[in-house]
Short mmCIF file of C-alpha atoms in Angstrom, two decimals:
data_model
loop_
_atom_site.label_atom_id
_atom_site.label_comp_id
_atom_site.label_asym_id
_atom_site.label_seq_id
_atom_site.Cartn_x
_atom_site.Cartn_y
_atom_site.Cartn_z
CA UNK N 1 -0.02 -0.03 -0.04
CA UNK N 2 1.35 3.35 -1.02
CA UNK N 3 1.39 6.04 1.65
CA UNK N 4 0.55 9.43 0.33
CA UNK N 5 2.63 12.18 1.96
CA UNK N 6 1.62 15.86 1.45
CA UNK N 7 4.33 18.49 1.78
CA UNK N 8 2.68 21.79 2.16
CA UNK N 9 3.03 25.33 3.58
CA UNK N 10 3.28 28.98 2.65
CA UNK N 11 5.29 30.20 -0.29
CA UNK N 12 9.08 29.86 -0.28
CA UNK N 13 9.26 27.24 2.48
CA UNK N 14 11.10 24.53 0.54
CA UNK N 15 8.14 22.34 -0.48
CA UNK N 16 9.53 21.40 -3.94
CA UNK N 17 13.03 20.88 -2.57
CA UNK N 18 11.87 18.62 0.23
CA UNK N 19 9.41 16.67 -2.04
CA UNK N 20 12.20 15.97 -4.49
CA UNK N 21 14.81 15.05 -1.84
CA UNK N 22 12.37 12.65 0.00
CA UNK N 23 11.41 11.07 -3.32
CA UNK N 24 15.10 10.43 -4.11
CA UNK N 25 15.83 9.22 -0.54
CA UNK N 26 13.00 6.63 -0.68
CA UNK N 27 13.08 5.90 -4.36
CA UNK N 28 9.51 6.99 -4.87
CA UNK N 29 7.75 9.39 -7.21
CA UNK N 30 6.79 12.95 -6.34
CA UNK N 31 3.95 15.01 -7.72
CA UNK N 32 5.00 18.58 -8.70
CA UNK N 33 2.91 21.54 -7.71
CA UNK N 34 0.35 21.83 -10.58
CA UNK N 35 -0.37 25.47 -9.83
CA UNK N 36 3.06 26.45 -11.16
CA UNK N 37 2.47 25.03 -14.66
CA UNK N 38 -1.08 26.31 -14.72
CA UNK N 39 -0.13 29.88 -13.75
CA UNK N 40 2.85 30.00 -16.10
CA UNK N 41 0.59 29.13 -19.01
CA UNK N 42 -2.19 31.50 -17.96
CA UNK N 43 -2.17 34.72 -20.01
CA UNK N 44 -3.98 36.78 -17.52
CA UNK N 45 -4.12 37.31 -13.74
CA UNK N 46 -5.66 34.28 -11.99
CA UNK N 47 -9.18 34.55 -10.67
CA UNK N 48 -11.01 32.81 -7.92
CA UNK N 49 -12.63 30.39 -10.36
CA UNK N 50 -9.16 29.24 -11.45
CA UNK N 51 -8.48 27.78 -8.06
CA UNK N 52 -10.90 24.89 -8.57
CA UNK N 53 -9.30 24.15 -11.92
CA UNK N 54 -5.88 24.12 -10.23
CA UNK N 55 -7.12 21.83 -7.53
CA UNK N 56 -8.59 19.33 -10.00
CA UNK N 57 -5.40 19.39 -12.10
CA UNK N 58 -3.32 18.67 -8.98
CA UNK N 59 -5.48 15.67 -8.01
CA UNK N 60 -5.27 14.27 -11.62
CA UNK N 61 -1.44 14.60 -11.44
CA UNK N 62 -1.41 12.85 -8.15
CA UNK N 63 -3.63 10.01 -9.46
CA UNK N 64 -1.41 9.44 -12.49
CA UNK N 65 1.74 9.06 -10.36
CA UNK N 66 0.29 6.77 -7.69
CA UNK N 67 2.32 3.55 -7.95
CA UNK N 68 1.06 0.83 -5.65
CA UNK N 69 4.44 -0.86 -5.90
CA UNK N 70 6.15 2.13 -4.09
CA UNK N 71 5.99 2.79 -0.38
CA UNK N 72 5.33 6.54 -0.74
CA UNK N 73 4.06 9.15 -3.06
CA UNK N 74 5.27 12.64 -2.14
CA UNK N 75 2.87 15.32 -3.12
CA UNK N 76 4.01 18.95 -3.49
CA UNK N 77 0.87 20.61 -2.07
CA UNK N 78 -2.63 19.19 -2.05
CA UNK N 79 -6.16 20.60 -1.75
CA UNK N 80 -5.21 22.35 1.51
CA UNK N 81 -3.10 24.92 -0.47
CA UNK N 82 -6.09 25.90 -2.55
CA UNK N 83 -8.35 26.12 0.54
CA UNK N 84 -5.83 28.40 2.27
CA UNK N 85 -5.21 30.49 -0.81
CA UNK N 86 -8.98 30.94 -1.31
CA UNK N 87 -9.54 32.04 2.25
CA UNK N 88 -6.42 34.34 2.22
CA UNK N 89 -6.89 35.97 -1.20
CA UNK N 90 -10.71 36.00 -1.54
CA UNK N 91 -11.96 35.83 2.04
CA UNK N 92 -13.98 32.67 1.39
CA UNK N 93 -13.72 29.08 0.21
CA UNK N 94 -15.89 27.71 -2.52
CA UNK N 95 -18.10 24.82 -1.26
CA UNK N 96 -16.58 22.41 -3.76
CA UNK N 97 -13.07 23.33 -2.70
CA UNK N 98 -13.99 22.85 0.89
CA UNK N 99 -15.66 19.51 0.22
CA UNK N 100 -12.64 18.17 -1.74
CA UNK N 101 -10.16 19.40 0.84
CA UNK N 102 -12.08 17.73 3.69
CA UNK N 103 -12.51 14.47 1.86
CA UNK N 104 -9.07 14.01 0.25
CA UNK N 105 -6.98 12.37 2.98
CA UNK N 106 -3.24 11.94 3.09
CA UNK N 107 -1.54 9.43 5.26
CA UNK N 108 0.69 12.24 6.61
CA UNK N 109 1.16 15.91 5.95
CA UNK N 110 4.35 17.77 6.51
CA UNK N 111 3.67 21.43 7.05
CA UNK N 112 6.80 23.49 6.38
CA UNK N 113 7.61 26.34 8.63
CA UNK N 114 8.32 29.88 7.52
CA UNK N 115 11.84 29.87 8.98
CA UNK N 116 13.63 29.86 5.61
CA UNK N 117 14.65 33.14 3.94
CA UNK N 118 12.21 34.44 1.31
CA UNK N 119 13.31 33.48 -2.23
CA UNK N 120 11.91 35.75 -4.93
CA UNK N 121 9.96 34.06 -7.70
CA UNK N 122 7.55 35.64 -10.27
CA UNK N 123 4.76 33.38 -9.08
CA UNK N 124 5.09 34.24 -5.34
CA UNK N 125 3.07 37.08 -3.80
CA UNK N 126 3.84 37.33 -0.01
CA UNK N 127 7.40 38.23 0.89
CA UNK N 128 6.48 40.00 4.14
CA UNK N 129 6.95 38.03 7.29
CA UNK N 130 3.54 39.06 8.70
CA UNK N 131 1.84 37.69 5.56
CA UNK N 132 3.70 34.47 5.73
CA UNK N 133 2.83 34.23 9.38
CA UNK N 134 -0.88 34.62 8.57
CA UNK N 135 -0.68 31.99 5.91
CA UNK N 136 1.05 29.51 8.30
CA UNK N 137 -1.63 30.14 10.89
CA UNK N 138 -4.35 29.33 8.24
CA UNK N 139 -2.59 26.11 7.38
CA UNK N 140 -2.24 25.09 11.02
CA UNK N 141 -5.89 25.88 11.75
CA UNK N 142 -7.13 23.99 8.71
CA UNK N 143 -4.97 20.94 9.27
CA UNK N 144 -6.12 20.89 12.90
CA UNK N 145 -9.74 20.74 11.85
CA UNK N 146 -9.13 17.96 9.33
CA UNK N 147 -8.01 15.63 12.04
CA UNK N 148 -5.29 14.05 9.85
CA UNK N 149 -1.76 13.47 11.16
CA UNK N 150 0.63 16.26 10.43
CA UNK N 151 3.78 17.79 11.74
CA UNK N 152 5.38 21.16 11.55
CA UNK N 153 8.85 20.79 10.02
CA UNK N 154 11.49 23.46 10.60
CA UNK N 155 15.14 23.99 9.99
CA UNK N 156 17.38 24.89 7.01
CA UNK N 157 19.44 22.77 4.66
CA UNK N 158 19.46 19.10 5.38
CA UNK N 159 17.66 19.58 8.74
CA UNK N 160 14.31 19.49 7.13
CA UNK N 161 15.01 16.25 5.24
CA UNK N 162 16.38 14.66 8.37
CA UNK N 163 13.27 15.73 10.43
CA UNK N 164 10.88 14.66 7.71
CA UNK N 165 12.65 11.27 7.30
CA UNK N 166 12.55 10.73 11.16
CA UNK N 167 8.78 11.50 11.20
CA UNK N 168 8.04 9.20 8.27
CA UNK N 169 10.10 6.34 9.72
CA UNK N 170 8.39 6.74 13.12
CA UNK N 171 4.91 6.96 11.51
CA UNK N 172 5.53 4.07 9.00
CA UNK N 173 8.20 1.86 10.51
CA UNK N 174 8.19 -0.84 7.78
CA UNK N 175 9.14 1.77 5.15
#
């Protein structure tokens, strides 16, 4: 049985780096963040309605890469990122986004802390510490209400990978 591990958190917290390094370490696939490719191809500013399209694209990508012969599938963000972004940017969450977020269960979620320095990127919008703190708070609140296992992962460089590996090995000892 493949364990689906979601790596999530505010912008510029090392989600992609950690997803890739864990996938290499465990010899498993990882699902890139669909929003990146969607937004790079979009020829206009994104709108609230685009978030559901991004969510559905992310889940399709995840389904394609699920390999029952591998112990893990590492997912670079899941429905929770769309839920948080909806709440933060538009002040509300569409019922369908909420329903999908609450019904799509990961075996474990690694929430990345905002303790890494901001790294500029044309797709990122919130370089201020206070905005990143608000976003982290939204993630923590949402994950707390979902009642799925998650841990906050902090540290720089290889510390995050070591912490994440320790968490996964403790949670799934046969892996």
